[in-house]
Protein backbone atom coordinates (compact mmCIF):
# COMPACT_ATOMS: atom_id res chain seq x y z
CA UNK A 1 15.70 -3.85 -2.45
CA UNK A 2 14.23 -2.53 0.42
CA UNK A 3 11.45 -5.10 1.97
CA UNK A 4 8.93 -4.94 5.13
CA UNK A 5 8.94 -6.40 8.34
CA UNK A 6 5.03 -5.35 8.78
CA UNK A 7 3.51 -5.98 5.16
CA UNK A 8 3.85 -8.63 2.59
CA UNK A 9 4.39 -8.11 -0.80
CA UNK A 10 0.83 -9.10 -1.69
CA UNK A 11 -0.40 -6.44 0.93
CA UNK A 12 1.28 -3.79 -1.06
CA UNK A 13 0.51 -4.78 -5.27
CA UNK A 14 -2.62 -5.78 -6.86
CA UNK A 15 -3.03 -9.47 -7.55
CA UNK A 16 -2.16 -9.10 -11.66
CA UNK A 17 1.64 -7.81 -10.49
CA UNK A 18 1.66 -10.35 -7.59
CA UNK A 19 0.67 -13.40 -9.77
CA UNK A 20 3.36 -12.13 -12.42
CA UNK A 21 6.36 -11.03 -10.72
CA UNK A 22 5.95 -12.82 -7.52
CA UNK A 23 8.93 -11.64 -4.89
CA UNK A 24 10.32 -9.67 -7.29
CA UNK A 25 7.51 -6.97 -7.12
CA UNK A 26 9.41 -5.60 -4.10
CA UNK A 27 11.30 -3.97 -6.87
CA UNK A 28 8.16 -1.98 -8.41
CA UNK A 29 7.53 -0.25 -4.70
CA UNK A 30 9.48 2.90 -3.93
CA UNK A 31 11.69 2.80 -1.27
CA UNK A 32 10.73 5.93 0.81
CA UNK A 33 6.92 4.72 0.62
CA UNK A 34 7.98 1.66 2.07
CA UNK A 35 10.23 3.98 4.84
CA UNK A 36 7.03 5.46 5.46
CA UNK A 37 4.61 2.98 6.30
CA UNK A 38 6.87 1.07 8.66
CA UNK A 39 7.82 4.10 10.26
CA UNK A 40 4.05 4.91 10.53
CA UNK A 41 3.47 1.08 11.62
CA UNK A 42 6.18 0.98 14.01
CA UNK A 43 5.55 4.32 15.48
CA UNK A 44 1.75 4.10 15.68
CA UNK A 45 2.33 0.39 17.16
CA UNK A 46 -1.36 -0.66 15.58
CA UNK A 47 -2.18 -2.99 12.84
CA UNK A 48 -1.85 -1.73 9.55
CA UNK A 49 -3.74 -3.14 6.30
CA UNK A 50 -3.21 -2.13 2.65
CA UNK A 51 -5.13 -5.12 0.44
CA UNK A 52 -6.33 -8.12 1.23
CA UNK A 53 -7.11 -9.80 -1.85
CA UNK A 54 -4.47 -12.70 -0.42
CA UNK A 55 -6.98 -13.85 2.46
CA UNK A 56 -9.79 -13.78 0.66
CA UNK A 57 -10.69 -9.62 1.69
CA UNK A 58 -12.43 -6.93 -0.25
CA UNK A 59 -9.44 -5.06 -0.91
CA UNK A 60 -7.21 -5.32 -4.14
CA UNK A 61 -6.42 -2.04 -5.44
CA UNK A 62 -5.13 0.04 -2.33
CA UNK A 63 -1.94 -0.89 -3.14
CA UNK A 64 0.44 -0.95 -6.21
CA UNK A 65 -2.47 -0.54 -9.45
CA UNK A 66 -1.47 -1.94 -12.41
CA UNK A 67 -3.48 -1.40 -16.13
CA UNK A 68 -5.23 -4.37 -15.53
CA UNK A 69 -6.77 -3.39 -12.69
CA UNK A 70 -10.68 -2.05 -12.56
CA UNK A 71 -9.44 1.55 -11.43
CA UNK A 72 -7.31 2.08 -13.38
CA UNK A 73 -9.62 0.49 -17.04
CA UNK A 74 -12.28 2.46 -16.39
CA UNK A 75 -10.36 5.37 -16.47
CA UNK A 76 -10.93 7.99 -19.83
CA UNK A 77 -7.90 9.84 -19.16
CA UNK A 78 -4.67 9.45 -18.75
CA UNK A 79 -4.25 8.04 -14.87
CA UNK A 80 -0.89 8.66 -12.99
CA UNK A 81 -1.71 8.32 -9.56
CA UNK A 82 1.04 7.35 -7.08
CA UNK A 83 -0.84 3.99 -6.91
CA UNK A 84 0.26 3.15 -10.62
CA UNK A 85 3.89 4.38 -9.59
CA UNK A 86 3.93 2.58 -6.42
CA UNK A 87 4.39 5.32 -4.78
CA UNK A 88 0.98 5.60 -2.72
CA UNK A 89 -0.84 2.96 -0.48
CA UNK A 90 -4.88 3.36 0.94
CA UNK A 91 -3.96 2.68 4.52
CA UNK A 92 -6.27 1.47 7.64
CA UNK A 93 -4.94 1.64 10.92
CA UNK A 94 -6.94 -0.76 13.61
CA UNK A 95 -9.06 0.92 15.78
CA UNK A 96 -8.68 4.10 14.39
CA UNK A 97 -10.79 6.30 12.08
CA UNK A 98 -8.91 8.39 9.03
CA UNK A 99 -9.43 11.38 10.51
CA UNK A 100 -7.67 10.00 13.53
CA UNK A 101 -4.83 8.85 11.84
CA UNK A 102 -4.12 11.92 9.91
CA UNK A 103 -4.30 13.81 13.24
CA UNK A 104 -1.97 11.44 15.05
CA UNK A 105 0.60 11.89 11.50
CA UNK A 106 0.59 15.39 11.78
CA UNK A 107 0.60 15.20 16.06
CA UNK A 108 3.81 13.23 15.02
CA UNK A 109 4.94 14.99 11.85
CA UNK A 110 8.55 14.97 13.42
């Protein structure tokens, strides 16, 4: 089990998982998404934020979704994003617009 030294686990899963499986929702989050966001976070040396559910922030479904959660109920359809899979994180970067980030990612691609 790979963890982070720049998020928590409740930055990375929706509160349902959290309040479930606690610690062990490390286990749910693949390992190269993980790679990449502290590679991003170390690299870009800015604050990074996922959800924020935890301090009492807007943000509980930019992480880890689980069937419980409002994106994923209202769906009609099947839904298999990379969220459900944790595979896929909505990512802010302080200071920084997402058009600036992507630029700096692909500036920095290697």
């Amino acid at each position: 089990m790979i963890e982070s030294p720049y998020f928590s686990i409740k930055e990375l899963v929706c509160q349902h998982v959290y309040n479930k499986y606690r610690n062990f929702a490390w286990n749910f989050i693949d390992f190269r998404l993980l790679v990449t966001i502290n590679t991003l976070r170390d690299r870009i040396n800015k604050a990074c934020y996922i959800n924020s559910w935890d301090s009492g922030g807007k943000f509980d479904e930019r992480g880890l979704r689980c069937p419980q959660c409002e994106i994923v109920k209202n769906k009609t359809d099947l839904y298999m994003s990379a969220h459900c899979l944790g595979k896929g994180v909505d990512l802010e970067v302080e200071g920084l617009i997402a058009q600036e980030v992507r630029d700096w990612i692909v500036l920095h691609k290697n």
